[in-house]
Amino acid sequence: MTSPPITYSFFEKTALELAPALLGTVLVHESPEGVTAGRIVETEAYMGPDDKAAHSYGGRPTERTRVMYGPAGYAYVYLIYGMHWCLNAVASEIGTPQAVLIRALEPIDGIPLMIERRGLSSLTSVQQNEDGTWPTTKIKSLTNGPGKLAKAMSIDKRQYGWSLVDSPLRILQDSSDGIPLEITTGPRIGIDYAEEAKEYPWRFWIKGNPFVSKG
DNA sequence: GGGACGATCGAT
DNA sequence: TCGATCGTCCCC
């Protein structure tokens, strides 16, 4: 929460470069109900018109995908399976519809509010440890998936097109600067229809981090 | 106007 | 492994 903000230029790289760069940064949402925040630990790159897994595959803008055709650093939010919202950060430059899906967070702030929003009654009695941290095994289910983190952070169509640099929903720099992250890659999740693209190692996560989605 | 489908999740 | 659930997209 004390991390410096990120600039638009940070997002002005290919999705393949932005996806690992976002690992370790902090997603914050200052909502009317309160503040929630989490460290990004898992992402996926969607590379645009030539990527069969991307919503922008083929390169023709639609009402849903139009934000990806604009400048980098804005939120692309979409509904999947009729019930879950997912958050992406738009990458690259104007006219190049690339984005990075935020797949998992390590909760940092507003954990009781996250529990409430997720409706996890089994967690309502979870307490902080003596040192102020929360028990990892209990709270990891809050945000270890794109639909789950959107629910916990109260992200839905209202945030479509918001700036991720300067809005109540924004991304802050990695606060653990100096400590290089160990990053692992693998195929993206849930894109079996994408033919050859389903094998591309365009999913990125912090090695060994317990808050990463199963996959 | 209609039908097929999905960058997920949680219960079985 | 399977069902929920509905906006988007594309075809008729």
mmCIF file of C-alpha atoms (C1' of nucleotides) in Angstrom:
data_model
loop_
_atom_site.group_PDB
_atom_site.id
_atom_site.type_symbol
_atom_site.label_atom_id
_atom_site.label_comp_id
_atom_site.label_asym_id
_atom_site.label_seq_id
_atom_site.Cartn_x
_atom_site.Cartn_y
_atom_site.Cartn_z
ATOM 1 C CA MET A 1 0.000 0.000 0.000
ATOM 2 C CA THR A 2 2.976 2.273 0.386
ATOM 3 C CA SER A 3 4.310 1.244 -3.021
ATOM 4 C CA PRO A 4 4.744 3.985 -5.631
ATOM 5 C CA PRO A 5 2.283 4.171 -8.505
ATOM 6 C CA ILE A 6 3.017 2.729 -11.925
ATOM 7 C CA THR A 7 3.116 4.844 -15.075
ATOM 8 C CA TYR A 8 1.331 4.244 -18.381
ATOM 9 C CA SER A 9 4.700 3.598 -19.996
ATOM 10 C CA PHE A 10 5.072 0.501 -17.818
ATOM 11 C CA PHE A 11 2.143 -1.071 -19.696
ATOM 12 C CA GLU A 12 3.436 -0.047 -23.145
ATOM 13 C CA LYS A 13 5.151 -3.325 -23.940
ATOM 14 C CA THR A 14 3.939 -6.518 -25.528
ATOM 15 C CA ALA A 15 1.604 -8.670 -23.442
ATOM 16 C CA LEU A 16 4.317 -11.315 -23.460
ATOM 17 C CA GLU A 17 6.667 -8.848 -21.753
ATOM 18 C CA LEU A 18 4.039 -7.261 -19.522
ATOM 19 C CA ALA A 19 2.712 -10.548 -18.087
ATOM 20 C CA PRO A 20 5.902 -11.449 -16.174
ATOM 21 C CA ALA A 21 6.574 -7.769 -15.375
ATOM 22 C CA LEU A 22 3.270 -7.560 -13.516
ATOM 23 C CA LEU A 23 4.234 -10.367 -11.141
ATOM 24 C CA GLY A 24 4.963 -8.877 -7.741
ATOM 25 C CA THR A 25 3.054 -5.654 -8.384
ATOM 26 C CA VAL A 26 0.067 -4.790 -6.219
ATOM 27 C CA LEU A 27 -3.556 -4.484 -7.333
ATOM 28 C CA VAL A 28 -5.592 -2.101 -5.177
ATOM 29 C CA HIS A 29 -9.295 -1.301 -5.236
ATOM 30 C CA GLU A 30 -10.571 1.593 -3.162
ATOM 31 C CA SER A 31 -14.286 0.849 -3.250
ATOM 32 C CA PRO A 32 -17.123 2.444 -1.268
ATOM 33 C CA GLU A 33 -17.192 -0.636 0.972
ATOM 34 C CA GLY A 34 -13.508 -0.404 1.764
ATOM 35 C CA VAL A 35 -10.014 -1.033 0.454
ATOM 36 C CA THR A 36 -8.783 -4.393 -0.778
ATOM 37 C CA ALA A 37 -5.342 -5.143 -2.152
ATOM 38 C CA GLY A 38 -3.313 -8.100 -3.299
ATOM 39 C CA ARG A 39 0.037 -8.939 -4.835
ATOM 40 C CA ILE A 40 -0.189 -10.300 -8.377
ATOM 41 C CA VAL A 41 1.316 -13.799 -8.427
ATOM 42 C CA GLU A 42 -0.049 -15.290 -11.686
ATOM 43 C CA THR A 43 -0.777 -13.837 -15.137
ATOM 44 C CA GLU A 44 -1.404 -14.869 -18.739
ATOM 45 C CA ALA A 45 -0.483 -13.052 -21.957
ATOM 46 C CA TYR A 46 -3.000 -12.723 -24.809
ATOM 47 C CA MET A 47 -1.215 -11.549 -27.912
ATOM 48 C CA GLY A 48 -3.993 -10.278 -30.147
ATOM 49 C CA PRO A 49 -5.044 -10.872 -33.783
ATOM 50 C CA ASP A 50 -2.792 -13.910 -34.383
ATOM 51 C CA ASP A 51 -3.407 -15.591 -31.012
ATOM 52 C CA LYS A 52 -6.250 -18.107 -31.345
ATOM 53 C CA ALA A 53 -6.890 -17.984 -27.595
ATOM 54 C CA ALA A 54 -7.334 -14.200 -27.506
ATOM 55 C CA HIS A 55 -10.706 -12.453 -27.561
ATOM 56 C CA SER A 56 -9.115 -10.133 -30.111
ATOM 57 C CA TYR A 57 -8.177 -13.028 -32.398
ATOM 58 C CA GLY A 58 -8.866 -11.995 -35.991
ATOM 59 C CA GLY A 59 -8.395 -8.347 -35.186
ATOM 60 C CA ARG A 60 -11.905 -7.021 -35.619
ATOM 61 C CA PRO A 61 -13.026 -4.825 -32.704
ATOM 62 C CA THR A 62 -16.372 -5.525 -31.045
ATOM 63 C CA GLU A 63 -18.236 -3.691 -28.323
ATOM 64 C CA ARG A 64 -16.727 -6.046 -25.743
ATOM 65 C CA THR A 65 -13.120 -5.894 -26.919
ATOM 66 C CA ARG A 66 -12.873 -2.243 -27.949
ATOM 67 C CA VAL A 67 -10.821 -1.191 -24.904
ATOM 68 C CA MET A 68 -8.017 -3.516 -26.014
ATOM 69 C CA TYR A 69 -7.645 -1.430 -29.178
ATOM 70 C CA GLY A 70 -6.992 1.684 -27.140
ATOM 71 C CA PRO A 71 -3.929 2.736 -25.130
ATOM 72 C CA ALA A 72 -2.166 0.512 -22.602
ATOM 73 C CA GLY A 73 -2.805 0.678 -18.890
ATOM 74 C CA TYR A 74 -6.600 0.352 -18.889
ATOM 75 C CA ALA A 75 -8.885 -2.391 -17.566
ATOM 76 C CA TYR A 76 -10.437 -4.953 -19.907
ATOM 77 C CA VAL A 77 -13.143 -6.702 -17.848
ATOM 78 C CA TYR A 78 -15.331 -9.436 -19.290
ATOM 79 C CA LEU A 79 -17.934 -11.961 -18.140
ATOM 80 C CA ILE A 80 -17.145 -15.629 -18.614
ATOM 81 C CA TYR A 81 -19.519 -18.611 -18.397
ATOM 82 C CA GLY A 82 -22.356 -16.239 -17.568
ATOM 83 C CA MET A 83 -21.234 -15.786 -13.988
ATOM 84 C CA HIS A 84 -17.602 -14.832 -13.432
ATOM 85 C CA TRP A 85 -15.860 -11.541 -14.175
ATOM 86 C CA CYS A 86 -12.187 -11.457 -15.168
ATOM 87 C CA LEU A 87 -9.719 -8.546 -15.130
ATOM 88 C CA ASN A 88 -7.080 -7.846 -17.758
ATOM 89 C CA ALA A 89 -4.546 -5.051 -18.138
ATOM 90 C CA VAL A 90 -4.390 -3.694 -21.691
ATOM 91 C CA ALA A 91 -0.845 -3.887 -23.096
ATOM 92 C CA SER A 92 1.067 -2.654 -26.137
ATOM 93 C CA GLU A 93 0.077 0.375 -28.182
ATOM 94 C CA ILE A 94 -3.055 1.886 -29.702
ATOM 95 C CA GLY A 95 -4.424 -0.382 -32.428
ATOM 96 C CA THR A 96 -2.638 -3.484 -31.116
ATOM 97 C CA PRO A 97 -5.205 -5.406 -29.043
ATOM 98 C CA GLN A 98 -3.088 -7.262 -26.494
ATOM 99 C CA ALA A 99 -3.888 -7.842 -22.828
ATOM 100 C CA VAL A 100 -2.711 -9.635 -19.695
ATOM 101 C CA LEU A 101 -5.181 -11.665 -17.633
ATOM 102 C CA ILE A 102 -4.680 -11.350 -13.868
ATOM 103 C CA ARG A 103 -5.147 -14.927 -12.650
ATOM 104 C CA ALA A 104 -4.232 -14.891 -8.953
ATOM 105 C CA LEU A 105 -3.390 -12.594 -6.046
ATOM 106 C CA GLU A 106 -1.773 -12.940 -2.669
ATOM 107 C CA PRO A 107 -4.175 -11.037 -0.372
ATOM 108 C CA ILE A 108 -2.543 -8.077 1.365
ATOM 109 C CA ASP A 109 -5.257 -5.797 2.666
ATOM 110 C CA GLY A 110 -8.998 -5.912 3.317
ATOM 111 C CA ILE A 111 -9.082 -9.641 3.909
ATOM 112 C CA PRO A 112 -12.275 -9.605 6.029
ATOM 113 C CA LEU A 113 -14.007 -7.700 3.208
ATOM 114 C CA MET A 114 -12.736 -10.230 0.686
ATOM 115 C CA ILE A 115 -14.157 -13.059 2.809
ATOM 116 C CA GLU A 116 -17.501 -11.278 2.992
ATOM 117 C CA ARG A 117 -17.665 -10.641 -0.758
ATOM 118 C CA ARG A 118 -16.752 -14.230 -1.575
ATOM 119 C CA GLY A 119 -19.479 -15.486 0.742
ATOM 120 C CA LEU A 120 -17.138 -17.947 2.392
ATOM 121 C CA SER A 121 -18.914 -18.503 5.688
ATOM 122 C CA SER A 122 -16.328 -21.094 6.641
ATOM 123 C CA LEU A 123 -13.743 -18.315 6.808
ATOM 124 C CA THR A 124 -15.690 -15.760 8.824
ATOM 125 C CA SER A 125 -13.984 -16.843 12.031
ATOM 126 C CA VAL A 126 -10.447 -16.851 10.617
ATOM 127 C CA GLN A 127 -8.128 -14.673 12.714
ATOM 128 C CA GLN A 128 -4.786 -13.060 12.058
ATOM 129 C CA ASN A 129 -1.665 -14.652 13.431
ATOM 130 C CA GLU A 130 0.226 -12.988 16.274
ATOM 131 C CA ASP A 131 2.546 -11.306 13.761
ATOM 132 C CA GLY A 132 -0.348 -9.795 11.810
ATOM 133 C CA THR A 133 -0.187 -12.213 8.885
ATOM 134 C CA TRP A 134 -3.085 -14.461 7.940
ATOM 135 C CA PRO A 135 -3.000 -18.261 7.739
ATOM 136 C CA THR A 136 -2.050 -19.001 4.144
ATOM 137 C CA THR A 137 -3.786 -22.328 3.768
ATOM 138 C CA LYS A 138 -7.098 -20.817 4.898
ATOM 139 C CA ILE A 139 -7.125 -17.612 2.869
ATOM 140 C CA LYS A 140 -5.531 -18.739 -0.376
ATOM 141 C CA SER A 141 -8.918 -19.771 -1.764
ATOM 142 C CA LEU A 142 -10.013 -16.119 -1.684
ATOM 143 C CA THR A 143 -8.101 -15.030 -4.784
ATOM 144 C CA ASN A 144 -6.445 -18.053 -6.456
ATOM 145 C CA GLY A 145 -8.308 -17.753 -9.738
ATOM 146 C CA PRO A 146 -9.421 -14.927 -12.060
ATOM 147 C CA GLY A 147 -13.115 -15.195 -11.172
ATOM 148 C CA LYS A 148 -12.405 -15.462 -7.479
ATOM 149 C CA LEU A 149 -10.146 -12.430 -7.302
ATOM 150 C CA ALA A 150 -12.637 -10.314 -9.233
ATOM 151 C CA LYS A 151 -15.347 -11.237 -6.730
ATOM 152 C CA ALA A 152 -13.078 -10.594 -3.739
ATOM 153 C CA MET A 153 -12.000 -7.224 -5.138
ATOM 154 C CA SER A 154 -15.500 -6.228 -6.337
ATOM 155 C CA ILE A 155 -14.486 -6.009 -9.981
ATOM 156 C CA ASP A 156 -17.174 -6.285 -12.664
ATOM 157 C CA LYS A 157 -18.435 -4.415 -15.730
ATOM 158 C CA ARG A 158 -18.465 -1.154 -13.783
ATOM 159 C CA GLN A 159 -14.672 -1.069 -13.974
ATOM 160 C CA TYR A 160 -14.537 -1.713 -17.737
ATOM 161 C CA GLY A 161 -12.166 0.824 -19.295
ATOM 162 C CA TRP A 162 -10.902 2.258 -16.013
ATOM 163 C CA SER A 163 -7.332 3.464 -15.796
ATOM 164 C CA LEU A 164 -5.087 1.093 -13.875
ATOM 165 C CA VAL A 165 -2.675 3.985 -13.278
ATOM 166 C CA ASP A 166 -4.974 6.640 -11.889
ATOM 167 C CA SER A 167 -8.369 5.394 -10.669
ATOM 168 C CA PRO A 168 -9.789 3.650 -7.586
ATOM 169 C CA LEU A 169 -8.671 0.394 -9.241
ATOM 170 C CA ARG A 170 -4.967 0.621 -9.858
ATOM 171 C CA ILE A 171 -1.662 -1.190 -9.874
ATOM 172 C CA LEU A 172 1.307 -0.199 -7.710
ATOM 173 C CA GLN A 173 4.975 -1.018 -8.121
ATOM 174 C CA ASP A 174 6.549 -4.116 -6.679
ATOM 175 C CA SER A 175 7.435 -3.205 -3.085
ATOM 176 C CA SER A 176 10.069 -5.930 -2.855
ATOM 177 C CA ASP A 177 12.388 -4.235 -5.318
ATOM 178 C CA GLY A 178 15.919 -5.582 -5.271
ATOM 179 C CA ILE A 179 14.825 -9.157 -4.727
ATOM 180 C CA PRO A 180 14.559 -10.735 -8.187
ATOM 181 C CA LEU A 181 11.522 -12.977 -8.544
ATOM 182 C CA GLU A 182 11.820 -16.548 -9.684
ATOM 183 C CA ILE A 183 9.283 -16.926 -12.473
ATOM 184 C CA THR A 184 7.880 -20.123 -13.950
ATOM 185 C CA THR A 185 5.976 -20.460 -17.226
ATOM 186 C CA GLY A 186 3.516 -22.960 -18.660
ATOM 187 C CA PRO A 187 0.538 -23.297 -21.017
ATOM 188 C CA ARG A 188 -2.481 -21.062 -20.470
ATOM 189 C CA ILE A 189 -5.556 -22.427 -18.694
ATOM 190 C CA GLY A 190 -8.958 -23.159 -20.218
ATOM 191 C CA ILE A 191 -8.170 -22.638 -23.899
ATOM 192 C CA ASP A 192 -8.390 -26.175 -25.309
ATOM 193 C CA TYR A 193 -10.180 -24.783 -28.359
ATOM 194 C CA ALA A 194 -7.153 -22.696 -29.368
ATOM 195 C CA GLU A 195 -5.381 -25.367 -31.465
ATOM 196 C CA GLU A 196 -1.614 -24.765 -31.633
ATOM 197 C CA ALA A 197 -1.866 -21.734 -29.339
ATOM 198 C CA LYS A 198 -2.994 -23.862 -26.418
ATOM 199 C CA GLU A 199 0.574 -25.124 -26.015
ATOM 200 C CA TYR A 200 2.287 -21.743 -25.913
ATOM 201 C CA PRO A 201 3.940 -21.140 -22.502
ATOM 202 C CA TRP A 202 2.249 -17.799 -21.975
ATOM 203 C CA ARG A 203 1.151 -18.336 -18.381
ATOM 204 C CA PHE A 204 3.488 -16.873 -15.767
ATOM 205 C CA TRP A 205 3.614 -17.324 -12.019
ATOM 206 C CA ILE A 206 5.926 -16.752 -9.063
ATOM 207 C CA LYS A 207 7.721 -20.012 -8.451
ATOM 208 C CA GLY A 208 6.442 -21.851 -5.426
ATOM 209 C CA ASN A 209 3.905 -19.190 -4.463
ATOM 210 C CA PRO A 210 1.007 -20.868 -2.592
ATOM 211 C CA PHE A 211 -1.569 -18.363 -3.858
ATOM 212 C CA VAL A 212 -1.270 -19.428 -7.513
ATOM 213 C CA SER A 213 -4.355 -21.105 -9.024
ATOM 214 C CA LYS A 214 -4.265 -24.855 -9.428
ATOM 215 C CA GLY A 215 -4.487 -24.980 -13.181
ATOM 216 C "C1'" DG B 1 -34.489 -13.247 -34.057
ATOM 217 C "C1'" DG B 2 -31.977 -17.371 -32.607
ATOM 218 C "C1'" DG B 3 -28.431 -20.532 -31.213
ATOM 219 C "C1'" DA B 4 -23.911 -21.882 -29.711
ATOM 220 C "C1'" DC B 5 -20.359 -21.075 -26.680
ATOM 221 C "C1'" DG B 6 -17.040 -19.595 -23.169
ATOM 222 C "C1'" DA B 7 -9.433 -16.788 -20.724
ATOM 223 C "C1'" DT B 8 -14.392 -20.419 -14.358
ATOM 224 C "C1'" DC B 9 -15.813 -22.372 -10.193
ATOM 225 C "C1'" DG B 10 -17.444 -25.594 -6.929
ATOM 226 C "C1'" DA B 11 -19.997 -29.588 -5.917
ATOM 227 C "C1'" DT B 12 -20.118 -34.699 -6.931
ATOM 228 C "C1'" DT C 1 -16.615 -35.043 -14.372
ATOM 229 C "C1'" DC C 2 -20.336 -32.002 -14.778
ATOM 230 C "C1'" DG C 3 -23.790 -28.291 -14.324
ATOM 231 C "C1'" DA C 4 -24.681 -23.356 -13.541
ATOM 232 C "C1'" DT C 5 -25.856 -19.164 -16.210
ATOM 233 C "C1'" DC C 6 -26.017 -15.193 -19.484
ATOM 234 C "C1'" DG C 7 -23.589 -11.695 -22.437
ATOM 235 C "C1'" DT C 8 -21.385 -11.784 -26.753
ATOM 236 C "C1'" DC C 9 -20.881 -13.005 -31.302
ATOM 237 C "C1'" DC C 10 -22.172 -14.571 -35.564
ATOM 238 C "C1'" DC C 11 -25.382 -16.471 -38.704
ATOM 239 C "C1'" DC C 12 -30.014 -16.640 -40.658
#
